[in-house]
Tab-separated table of C-alpha atoms and ligand atoms in Angstrom:
chain	number	residue	atom	x	y	z
V	16	MET	CA	6.884	-35.135	9.566
V	17	ALA	CA	8.850	-35.266	13.081
V	18	SER	CA	6.923	-36.269	15.760
V	19	ARG	CA	5.073	-33.381	17.863
V	20	SER	CA	5.755	-32.573	21.463
V	21	GLU	CA	3.003	-33.344	23.733
V	22	ALA	CA	2.391	-29.674	24.782
V	23	SER	CA	2.264	-28.525	21.232
V	24	THR	CA	-0.541	-30.792	19.981
V	25	ALA	CA	-2.508	-29.607	22.724
V	26	LEU	CA	-2.670	-26.489	21.022
V	27	PRO	CA	-5.670	-25.830	18.281
V	28	GLU	CA	-5.009	-26.295	14.661
V	29	PRO	CA	-3.278	-23.169	13.028
V	30	SER	CA	-4.743	-20.861	10.296
V	31	LYS	CA	-2.075	-20.620	8.026
V	32	GLY	CA	-1.270	-16.608	7.276
V	33	LEU	CA	-3.954	-16.360	10.106
V	34	SER	CA	-6.419	-16.646	7.459
V	35	GLY	CA	-10.277	-16.149	8.651
V	36	ILE	CA	-8.722	-14.605	12.111
V	37	VAL	CA	-10.323	-11.820	13.437
V	38	ALA	CA	-7.087	-10.261	15.657
V	39	ALA	CA	-9.243	-6.709	16.829
V	40	ASP	CA	-11.857	-4.331	16.379
V	41	THR	CA	-11.510	-1.222	14.433
V	42	THR	CA	-13.760	1.829	13.671
V	43	LEU	CA	-11.567	2.836	10.378
V	44	SER	CA	-12.566	0.509	7.634
V	45	PHE	CA	-15.236	-2.305	7.199
V	46	ILE	CA	-14.905	-4.573	4.354
V	47	ASP	CA	-17.628	-7.718	3.147
V	48	GLY	CA	-15.225	-9.784	0.974
V	49	GLU	CA	-18.103	-11.676	-0.155
V	50	LYS	CA	-20.305	-9.034	-1.309
V	51	GLY	CA	-17.376	-6.479	-2.537
V	52	ILE	CA	-18.169	-3.821	-0.286
V	53	LEU	CA	-15.831	-1.466	1.379
V	54	LYS	CA	-16.464	1.399	3.555
V	55	TYR	CA	-14.468	3.943	5.477
V	56	CYS	CA	-15.921	4.690	8.851
V	57	GLY	CA	-18.999	4.178	7.513
V	58	TYR	CA	-18.991	6.162	4.380
V	59	GLY	CA	-19.048	3.920	1.198
V	60	ILE	CA	-16.074	3.909	-1.268
V	61	ASP	CA	-18.209	4.657	-4.416
V	62	ASP	CA	-19.491	7.813	-2.780
V	63	LEU	CA	-15.626	8.729	-1.427
V	64	ALA	CA	-14.492	8.054	-4.599
V	65	ALA	CA	-16.963	10.202	-6.607
V	66	SER	CA	-16.990	13.370	-4.535
V	67	SER	CA	-14.087	13.397	-2.007
V	68	SER	CA	-10.267	14.327	-1.849
V	69	PHE	CA	-7.291	12.437	-0.205
V	70	GLU	CA	-6.862	15.292	2.311
V	71	GLU	CA	-10.713	14.853	3.250
V	72	VAL	CA	-10.056	10.838	3.634
V	73	VAL	CA	-7.557	11.896	5.834
V	74	CYS	CA	-9.711	13.694	8.204
V	75	LEU	CA	-12.041	10.804	7.660
V	76	LEU	CA	-9.550	8.353	8.937
V	77	TYR	CA	-8.315	10.325	11.674
V	78	ASP	CA	-11.811	12.021	13.170
V	79	ARG	CA	-14.237	9.185	12.203
V	80	SER	CA	-16.119	11.915	10.773
V	81	LEU	CA	-16.402	14.363	7.431
V	82	PRO	CA	-14.743	17.336	7.926
V	83	SER	CA	-15.857	20.610	8.045
V	84	ARG	CA	-14.831	23.211	5.516
V	85	GLU	CA	-12.931	24.723	7.865
V	86	ARG	CA	-11.198	21.281	9.062
V	87	LEU	CA	-10.712	20.207	5.488
V	88	ALA	CA	-8.925	23.762	4.713
V	89	GLY	CA	-6.509	23.122	7.733
V	90	MET	CA	-5.840	19.319	6.848
V	91	ARG	CA	-4.777	20.484	3.183
V	92	ALA	CA	-2.338	23.112	4.619
V	93	ARG	CA	-0.939	20.647	7.061
V	94	ILE	CA	-0.012	17.879	4.627
V	95	GLY	CA	1.326	20.994	2.233
V	96	ALA	CA	3.358	22.300	4.691
V	97	ALA	CA	4.476	18.658	5.684
V	98	ARG	CA	5.736	18.224	2.327
V	99	VAL	CA	9.360	18.820	3.182
V	100	LEU	CA	12.391	16.879	4.528
V	101	PRO	CA	14.537	17.638	7.288
V	102	SER	CA	18.073	18.922	5.377
V	103	GLU	CA	19.405	15.457	7.084
V	104	VAL	CA	17.109	13.040	5.601
V	105	LYS	CA	17.668	14.672	2.092
V	106	GLN	CA	21.075	13.887	2.584
V	107	VAL	CA	20.587	10.189	2.991
V	108	ILE	CA	17.964	10.465	-0.008
V	109	GLU	CA	21.027	11.658	-1.719
V	110	GLN	CA	23.427	8.818	-0.471
V	111	LEU	CA	20.826	6.345	-1.647
V	112	ALA	CA	18.852	7.442	-4.747
V	113	GLY	CA	19.845	5.332	-7.786
V	114	ARG	CA	21.975	3.143	-5.749
V	115	THR	CA	18.936	1.024	-3.937
V	116	SER	CA	15.093	0.586	-5.129
V	117	PRO	CA	12.794	3.506	-4.445
V	118	MET	CA	11.136	1.405	-1.470
V	119	SER	CA	14.248	0.077	0.075
V	120	THR	CA	15.399	3.749	-0.151
V	121	LEU	CA	11.672	4.873	1.537
V	122	ARG	CA	12.044	2.297	4.116
V	123	THR	CA	15.242	4.034	5.290
V	124	VAL	CA	13.947	7.494	4.922
V	125	VAL	CA	10.760	6.790	7.168
V	126	SER	CA	13.272	5.370	9.711
V	127	ALA	CA	15.246	7.786	9.459
V	128	LEU	CA	12.527	10.743	10.001
V	129	GLY	CA	12.231	9.281	13.347
V	130	HIS	CA	15.200	10.589	14.764
V	131	TYR	CA	13.922	14.412	14.042
V	132	GLU	CA	10.681	13.926	15.717
V	133	SER	CA	10.682	13.846	19.746
V	134	ASN	CA	8.811	11.117	21.562
V	135	VAL	CA	5.637	12.953	22.390
V	136	PRO	CA	2.083	11.476	24.530
V	137	LEU	CA	-0.572	9.832	22.588
V	138	LYS	CA	-2.389	13.072	22.282
V	139	GLU	CA	0.409	14.819	20.521
V	140	LEU	CA	0.503	12.342	17.965
V	141	PRO	CA	-1.652	12.647	15.417
V	142	PRO	CA	0.154	15.744	14.200
V	143	LYS	CA	3.347	13.915	14.176
V	144	ALA	CA	1.564	11.087	12.137
V	145	LEU	CA	0.411	13.730	9.643
V	146	ARG	CA	3.796	14.837	8.837
V	147	LEU	CA	4.771	11.391	7.892
V	148	VAL	CA	1.800	11.663	5.119
V	149	GLY	CA	3.403	14.961	3.734
V	150	GLN	CA	6.964	13.478	4.269
V	151	ILE	CA	6.385	10.474	2.242
V	152	ALA	CA	4.934	12.011	-0.942
V	153	ALA	CA	8.176	14.449	-0.612
V	154	ALA	CA	10.292	11.701	-0.350
V	155	VAL	CA	9.098	9.301	-3.308
V	156	ALA	CA	9.381	12.564	-5.505
V	157	MET	CA	12.732	13.360	-4.288
V	158	ILE	CA	14.120	9.628	-4.875
V	159	HIS	CA	12.885	9.874	-8.555
V	160	ARG	CA	14.475	13.345	-9.180
V	161	LEU	CA	17.543	12.637	-7.761
V	162	ARG	CA	18.253	9.178	-9.788
V	163	GLU	CA	17.533	10.956	-12.735
V	164	GLY	CA	19.858	13.479	-12.099
V	165	GLN	CA	17.177	16.259	-11.683
V	166	ALA	CA	16.870	19.002	-9.146
V	167	PRO	CA	14.542	18.347	-6.441
V	168	ILE	CA	11.329	20.681	-6.793
V	169	GLU	CA	9.971	22.328	-3.597
V	170	ALA	CA	6.399	21.870	-2.454
V	171	ASN	CA	3.775	24.386	-3.266
V	172	PRO	CA	0.941	24.029	-0.423
V	173	GLU	CA	-1.697	25.879	-2.140
V	174	ARG	CA	-1.898	22.815	-4.501
V	175	GLY	CA	-3.700	19.660	-3.753
V	176	HIS	CA	-1.626	16.730	-2.517
V	177	ALA	CA	-2.060	14.596	-5.384
V	178	ALA	CA	-1.532	17.729	-8.191
V	179	ASP	CA	1.309	18.839	-6.207
V	180	PHE	CA	2.816	15.570	-5.612
V	181	LEU	CA	2.871	14.920	-9.301
V	182	HIS	CA	4.669	18.584	-10.310
V	183	MET	CA	7.303	17.409	-7.472
V	184	LEU	CA	7.923	14.345	-9.280
V	185	LEU	CA	7.383	15.263	-12.870
V	186	GLY	CA	8.663	19.184	-13.028
V	187	ARG	CA	5.564	19.847	-15.197
V	188	GLU	CA	1.729	20.812	-14.622
V	189	VAL	CA	-0.614	18.235	-14.839
V	190	THR	CA	-4.253	17.826	-16.377
V	191	GLU	CA	-7.408	17.652	-14.294
V	192	THR	CA	-7.822	14.121	-15.560
V	193	GLN	CA	-4.367	13.250	-14.139
V	194	ALA	CA	-4.780	14.952	-11.415
V	195	ARG	CA	-7.612	13.411	-10.265
V	196	ALA	CA	-6.745	10.214	-11.486
V	197	LEU	CA	-4.224	10.240	-8.922
V	198	ASP	CA	-6.349	11.877	-5.950
V	199	LEU	CA	-8.745	8.878	-6.697
V	200	TYR	CA	-5.813	6.280	-6.407
V	201	LEU	CA	-5.119	8.073	-2.972
V	202	ILE	CA	-8.462	7.761	-1.831
V	203	LEU	CA	-8.857	4.164	-2.962
V	204	LEU	CA	-5.619	2.733	-1.173
V	205	ALA	CA	-5.968	5.091	2.254
V	206	ASP	CA	-7.197	1.948	4.429
V	207	HIS	CA	-7.974	-1.636	3.993
V	208	GLY	CA	-8.508	-3.364	7.137
V	209	PHE	CA	-5.818	-5.690	8.738
V	210	ASN	CA	-4.109	-5.927	5.313
V	211	ALA	CA	-0.521	-7.215	5.788
V	212	SER	CA	1.391	-4.066	6.071
V	213	THR	CA	-1.231	-2.338	8.244
V	214	PHE	CA	-1.251	-5.491	10.388
V	215	SER	CA	2.692	-5.330	10.729
V	216	GLY	CA	2.640	-1.712	11.601
V	217	ARG	CA	0.007	-2.573	14.711
V	218	VAL	CA	2.216	-5.906	15.695
V	219	THR	CA	5.235	-3.222	16.092
V	220	ALA	CA	2.828	-0.405	17.862
V	221	GLY	CA	1.548	-2.860	19.977
V	222	THR	CA	5.110	-3.112	21.776
V	223	LEU	CA	4.633	0.453	22.666
V	224	ALA	CA	7.473	1.060	20.098
V	225	ASN	CA	7.189	4.190	18.538
V	226	LEU	CA	5.299	5.363	15.722
V	227	HIS	CA	8.486	5.548	13.530
V	228	SER	CA	9.243	1.955	13.961
V	229	ALA	CA	5.684	1.036	12.788
V	230	ILE	CA	5.528	2.653	10.057
V	231	THR	CA	9.071	1.633	8.946
V	232	SER	CA	7.502	-2.125	9.699
V	233	SER	CA	4.627	-1.458	7.526
V	234	VAL	CA	6.814	-0.042	4.394
V	235	GLY	CA	8.785	-2.933	4.553
V	236	THR	CA	5.982	-5.410	4.583
V	237	LEU	CA	4.190	-3.571	2.013
V	238	SER	CA	6.983	-4.208	-0.565
V	239	GLY	CA	6.799	-7.683	-1.187
V	240	PRO	CA	5.376	-9.053	-4.541
V	241	LEU	CA	2.096	-10.889	-2.436
V	242	HIS	CA	0.978	-7.468	-1.520
V	243	GLY	CA	1.868	-3.648	-2.440
V	244	GLY	CA	4.494	-5.298	-5.196
V	245	ALA	CA	2.183	-7.039	-7.071
V	246	ASN	CA	1.061	-3.557	-9.069
V	247	GLU	CA	4.353	-3.357	-10.528
V	248	LYS	CA	4.559	-6.958	-11.792
V	249	ALA	CA	1.070	-6.450	-12.870
V	250	MET	CA	2.280	-3.405	-15.269
V	251	GLU	CA	5.365	-5.313	-16.115
V	252	MET	CA	3.269	-8.533	-17.442
V	253	ILE	CA	1.042	-5.999	-19.203
V	254	ILE	CA	4.331	-4.359	-21.086
V	255	LYS	CA	5.212	-7.706	-21.769
V	256	VAL	CA	1.973	-8.902	-23.449
V	257	GLY	CA	1.946	-5.788	-25.418
V	258	SER	CA	-1.013	-6.038	-27.026
V	259	PRO	CA	-4.832	-7.611	-26.452
V	260	ASP	CA	-4.086	-9.869	-29.288
V	261	ASN	CA	-1.359	-11.617	-27.135
V	262	ALA	CA	-3.411	-11.928	-23.817
V	263	ALA	CA	-5.455	-15.388	-24.332
V	264	GLU	CA	-2.066	-17.293	-25.465
V	265	TRP	CA	-0.146	-15.323	-22.518
V	266	VAL	CA	-2.629	-16.110	-19.947
V	267	ALA	CA	-2.912	-19.874	-21.133
V	268	GLU	CA	0.647	-20.107	-20.761
V	269	ARG	CA	0.980	-18.794	-17.554
V	270	ILE	CA	-1.976	-20.909	-16.224
V	271	ALA	CA	-0.556	-24.208	-17.870
V	272	ALA	CA	2.667	-23.444	-15.873
V	273	LYS	CA	0.932	-22.803	-12.437
V	274	LYS	CA	2.231	-19.341	-12.175
V	275	ARG	CA	0.793	-16.544	-10.283
V	276	ILE	CA	-1.397	-13.915	-12.439
V	277	MET	CA	-0.662	-10.486	-10.559
V	278	GLY	CA	-3.341	-8.039	-9.855
V	279	PHE	CA	-5.804	-11.272	-9.548
V	280	GLY	CA	-6.615	-13.121	-6.401
V	281	HIS	CA	-7.742	-11.770	-2.728
V	282	ARG	CA	-7.546	-13.375	0.897
V	283	VAL	CA	-10.891	-11.302	1.563
V	284	TYR	CA	-12.681	-10.607	-1.765
V	285	LYS	CA	-14.789	-13.232	-3.447
V	286	VAL	CA	-16.167	-10.985	-5.982
V	287	ASP	CA	-14.361	-8.329	-7.908
V	288	ASP	CA	-12.160	-5.597	-5.589
V	289	PRO	CA	-14.970	-2.562	-5.300
V	290	ARG	CA	-12.085	-0.183	-5.825
V	291	ALA	CA	-10.972	-2.136	-9.563
V	292	PRO	CA	-13.899	-0.231	-11.562
V	293	HIS	CA	-13.041	3.060	-10.105
V	294	LEU	CA	-9.172	2.321	-10.967
V	295	LYS	CA	-10.444	0.855	-14.383
V	296	ALA	CA	-12.583	3.841	-15.472
V	297	SER	CA	-9.949	6.091	-14.290
V	298	SER	CA	-6.957	4.367	-16.245
V	299	ARG	CA	-9.569	4.483	-19.514
V	300	ALA	CA	-9.992	8.428	-19.199
V	301	LEU	CA	-6.165	8.678	-18.901
V	302	TRP	CA	-5.155	6.476	-21.641
V	303	GLU	CA	-8.141	8.245	-24.013
V	304	GLU	CA	-6.616	11.542	-23.207
V	305	ARG	CA	-3.210	10.199	-24.043
V	306	GLY	CA	-4.308	9.200	-27.559
V	307	ASP	CA	-3.037	5.474	-27.436
V	308	THR	CA	-5.355	3.056	-25.656
V	309	THR	CA	-3.133	0.132	-26.485
V	310	LEU	CA	-1.904	-0.829	-23.052
V	311	PHE	CA	-5.073	-0.406	-21.482
V	312	GLU	CA	-7.204	-2.420	-23.783
V	313	THR	CA	-4.242	-4.896	-23.283
V	314	SER	CA	-4.943	-4.910	-19.856
V	315	VAL	CA	-8.574	-5.477	-20.547
V	316	ALA	CA	-8.042	-8.003	-22.316
V	317	ILE	CA	-5.793	-9.903	-19.907
V	318	GLU	CA	-8.472	-9.653	-17.139
V	319	GLN	CA	-11.117	-11.158	-19.850
V	320	ALA	CA	-8.743	-14.023	-20.408
V	321	VAL	CA	-7.889	-14.677	-16.627
V	322	LYS	CA	-11.183	-14.767	-15.644
V	323	ALA	CA	-12.115	-17.365	-18.661
V	324	ALA	CA	-9.898	-19.494	-17.608
V	325	LYS	CA	-10.031	-19.554	-13.593
V	326	PRO	CA	-12.550	-18.321	-10.705
V	327	LEU	CA	-10.185	-15.275	-9.569
V	328	ILE	CA	-11.413	-11.649	-8.950
V	329	THR	CA	-9.601	-8.795	-10.084
V	330	ASN	CA	-7.515	-7.294	-6.838
V	331	VAL	CA	-6.706	-3.135	-6.402
V	332	ASP	CA	-3.335	-3.736	-7.990
V	333	PHE	CA	-4.228	-4.724	-11.717
V	334	TYR	CA	-5.951	-1.251	-12.996
V	335	SER	CA	-4.085	0.659	-10.249
V	336	ALA	CA	-0.812	-0.398	-12.677
V	337	THR	CA	-2.205	0.932	-15.819
V	338	LEU	CA	-3.396	4.290	-14.097
V	339	LEU	CA	-0.224	4.885	-12.515
V	340	TYR	CA	1.725	4.326	-15.619
V	341	GLY	CA	-0.781	6.540	-17.559
V	342	LEU	CA	0.533	8.856	-15.441
V	343	ASP	CA	4.279	8.820	-16.604
V	344	ILE	CA	5.236	6.973	-13.300
V	345	PRO	CA	7.715	4.267	-13.477
V	346	THR	CA	6.935	0.993	-12.542
V	347	ASP	CA	9.386	0.708	-9.180
V	348	LEU	CA	7.391	4.047	-8.136
V	349	PHE	CA	4.094	2.104	-8.059
V	350	THR	CA	5.009	0.465	-4.570
V	351	PRO	CA	6.385	3.688	-2.795
V	352	LEU	CA	3.196	5.472	-4.152
V	353	PHE	CA	1.020	2.793	-2.259
V	354	ALA	CA	2.676	3.573	0.518
V	355	MET	CA	2.055	7.631	-0.178
V	356	SER	CA	-1.436	6.499	0.381
V	357	ARG	CA	-1.517	3.553	2.735
V	358	VAL	CA	0.448	5.774	5.564
V	359	ALA	CA	-3.036	7.574	6.009
V	360	GLY	CA	-4.215	4.424	7.389
V	361	TRP	CA	-1.368	2.894	8.697
V	362	THR	CA	-0.657	6.278	10.962
V	363	ALA	CA	-4.629	5.936	11.794
V	364	HIS	CA	-4.448	2.205	12.784
V	365	VAL	CA	-1.141	3.043	14.857
V	366	LEU	CA	-3.075	5.536	16.554
V	367	GLU	CA	-5.911	3.287	17.069
V	368	GLN	CA	-3.541	0.279	18.394
V	369	TYR	CA	-1.560	3.021	20.911
V	370	GLY	CA	-5.338	4.009	22.383
V	371	ASP	CA	-6.300	0.772	23.174
V	372	ASN	CA	-3.094	-1.598	23.344
V	373	ARG	CA	-2.692	-5.023	24.135
V	374	LEU	CA	0.443	-6.509	22.926
V	375	ILE	CA	-0.022	-8.720	19.910
V	376	ARG	CA	1.409	-12.005	20.530
V	377	PRO	CA	0.176	-15.341	19.030
V	378	ARG	CA	1.430	-18.705	19.604
V	379	ALA	CA	3.324	-21.077	17.267
V	380	ARG	CA	2.442	-24.971	17.600
V	381	TYR	CA	5.861	-26.568	17.372
V	382	VAL	CA	6.236	-29.382	15.172
V	383	GLY	CA	9.868	-30.278	15.337
V	384	LYS	CA	11.452	-33.428	16.910
V	385	ALA	CA	10.518	-33.578	20.832
V	386	ASP	CA	13.009	-34.795	24.016
V	387	ARG	CA	16.155	-35.114	22.246
V	388	THR	CA	19.565	-35.771	24.293
V	389	TYR	CA	22.430	-32.949	23.887
V	390	VAL	CA	25.376	-34.464	22.411
V	391	PRO	CA	28.673	-31.998	23.483
V	392	LEU	CA	30.479	-31.087	20.627
V	393	LYS	CA	33.592	-32.927	21.176
V	394	GLN	CA	31.638	-35.824	20.653
V	395	ARG	CA	29.761	-35.162	17.570
G	412	LIG	N1	-2.837	-16.193	-9.872
G	412	LIG	C1	-3.131	-17.642	-10.003
G	412	LIG	N2	-3.625	-17.947	-9.226
G	412	LIG	C2	-4.184	-17.676	-8.147
G	412	LIG	C3	-3.672	-16.351	-7.992
G	412	LIG	C4	-3.272	-15.470	-8.690
G	412	LIG	N3	-3.251	-14.328	-8.751
G	412	LIG	N4	-4.186	-16.103	-6.739
G	412	LIG	C5	-4.851	-17.092	-5.986
G	412	LIG	N5	-4.639	-17.833	-7.096
G	412	LIG	C6	-4.806	-19.399	-6.486
G	412	LIG	C7	-3.660	-20.253	-6.155
G	412	LIG	O1	-2.776	-21.186	-7.076
G	412	LIG	C8	-4.220	-21.444	-5.037
G	412	LIG	O2	-4.751	-22.506	-6.271
G	412	LIG	P1	-4.645	-24.082	-5.566
G	412	LIG	O3	-5.534	-23.948	-4.353
G	412	LIG	O4	-5.082	-24.881	-6.415
G	412	LIG	O5	-3.477	-23.901	-5.232
G	412	LIG	C9	-5.759	-20.618	-4.756
G	412	LIG	O6	-5.675	-19.661	-5.756
G	412	LIG	C10	-5.628	-20.292	-3.582
G	412	LIG	O7	-4.034	-19.183	-3.500
G	412	LIG	P2	-3.796	-18.715	-2.236
G	412	LIG	O8	-2.316	-18.396	-2.113
G	412	LIG	O9	-4.244	-19.850	-0.960
G	412	LIG	O10	-4.781	-17.463	-1.616
G	412	LIG	P3	-4.311	-16.688	-0.656
G	412	LIG	O11	-5.679	-16.247	0.019
G	412	LIG	O12	-3.043	-16.864	0.860
G	412	LIG	O13	-3.733	-15.187	-1.204
G	412	LIG	C11	-2.921	-13.798	-2.419
G	412	LIG	C12	-3.970	-13.966	-1.822
G	412	LIG	C13	-1.538	-13.605	-2.378
G	412	LIG	C14	-3.436	-12.047	-2.926
G	412	LIG	C15	-2.708	-14.316	-3.893
G	412	LIG	O14	-4.588	-14.556	-4.324
G	412	LIG	C16	-1.990	-13.453	-5.086
G	412	LIG	O15	-0.724	-14.399	-4.830
G	412	LIG	N6	-2.429	-12.714	-5.572
G	412	LIG	C17	-1.453	-12.536	-6.341
G	412	LIG	C18	-0.686	-11.142	-6.125
G	412	LIG	C19	-1.306	-10.223	-6.094
G	412	LIG	O16	-2.065	-9.423	-7.033
G	412	LIG	N7	-1.257	-9.205	-4.897
G	412	LIG	C20	-2.080	-8.170	-4.548
G	412	LIG	C21	-3.104	-8.399	-3.253
G	412	LIG	S1	-3.942	-7.227	-3.247
G	412	LIG	C22	-2.932	-6.259	-2.149
G	412	LIG	O17	-2.482	-6.759	-1.489
G	412	LIG	C23	-2.908	-4.659	-2.141
């Protein structure tokens, strides 16, 4: 390695990937990775999974308290009314759908939506942030319909967010089990501390850039296979393995080749992700309703084989994969679906950042060559 400059060696040892660094306080979610605990604003994820809805979780994240019945009804109506897009943004989707990946179209759509919102003071920002929650769902449904050559379906604000989205995407009524499965998915992925996409949104907001710039950063960050893109890769793996009988051999080969297995491992959790058992149970129910549990049983066999071979934990993306696929959602829409949930947390975090802002600006330790003499171009 090159010699280090004196100034740089005076800096503390960097934490690669900011591992273990506490960057700020939050009142949104609490994670205990050793014990496998996740809470939103003090409410355990198990209780929220059992009894709440996505709209109720959005209220919780925005207000830091559970809503009254009136507040929840108002929230449902506002998110429902926001499941529409400005006509200019629809034109953007018409240009891009089917030509780029849905996640890349979604990133452009979020950026474009910023053109149709005025800059407003902090106290007026929550309604604008909330609109994004509805608009992202509308955009994901429209991207898919158009690339399939189908007409977009208008929102019905009377329906719950999950059920209406599925109707807008698939063009059919869904069963209670299906609507509940997606609602559960949206609840469980809504917030998760300073995960990479939330953190990048907060970094952007920390410069006092506007809301849409921050959420565009978040969407871009979510797209990578080590973060939100892992669910898509996990499903591709389960389809490839194809049968529980093939799982042990496939996993052994993968581990021998020192390749990562998507849906396993986590920076924070040292035990199974507390969201995984809820997603697994819901996924099982969906596949049982479909009458063919082969892919679900394949995922269970992969999980067993991975755990027998390596001390890896199951993360949120693994059973998200079979849950979403069991809803007839194509794999390249998995990460956009993740964004559709996480936008609740992203926007709540961006509002929290604006509310008590300080520019986020860590140091880098320079380890390149020191004190070099400049050589003019004609002498090189
Ligand atoms: N498969 C195989 N080995 C793994 C996996 C995995 N999925 N995850 C971690 N490891 C191994 C690494 O090879 C490494 O082993 P080594 O020390 O022998 O080289 C060790 O575990 C530590 O891995 P790191 O990459 O240093 O851990 P880090 O905390 O940086 O990474 C991450 C966490 C990125 C999630 C990692 O576990 C991974 O790549 N998982 C697969 C992708 C995935 O599922 N991402 C979704 C995460 S949840 C989310 O973002 C919503």
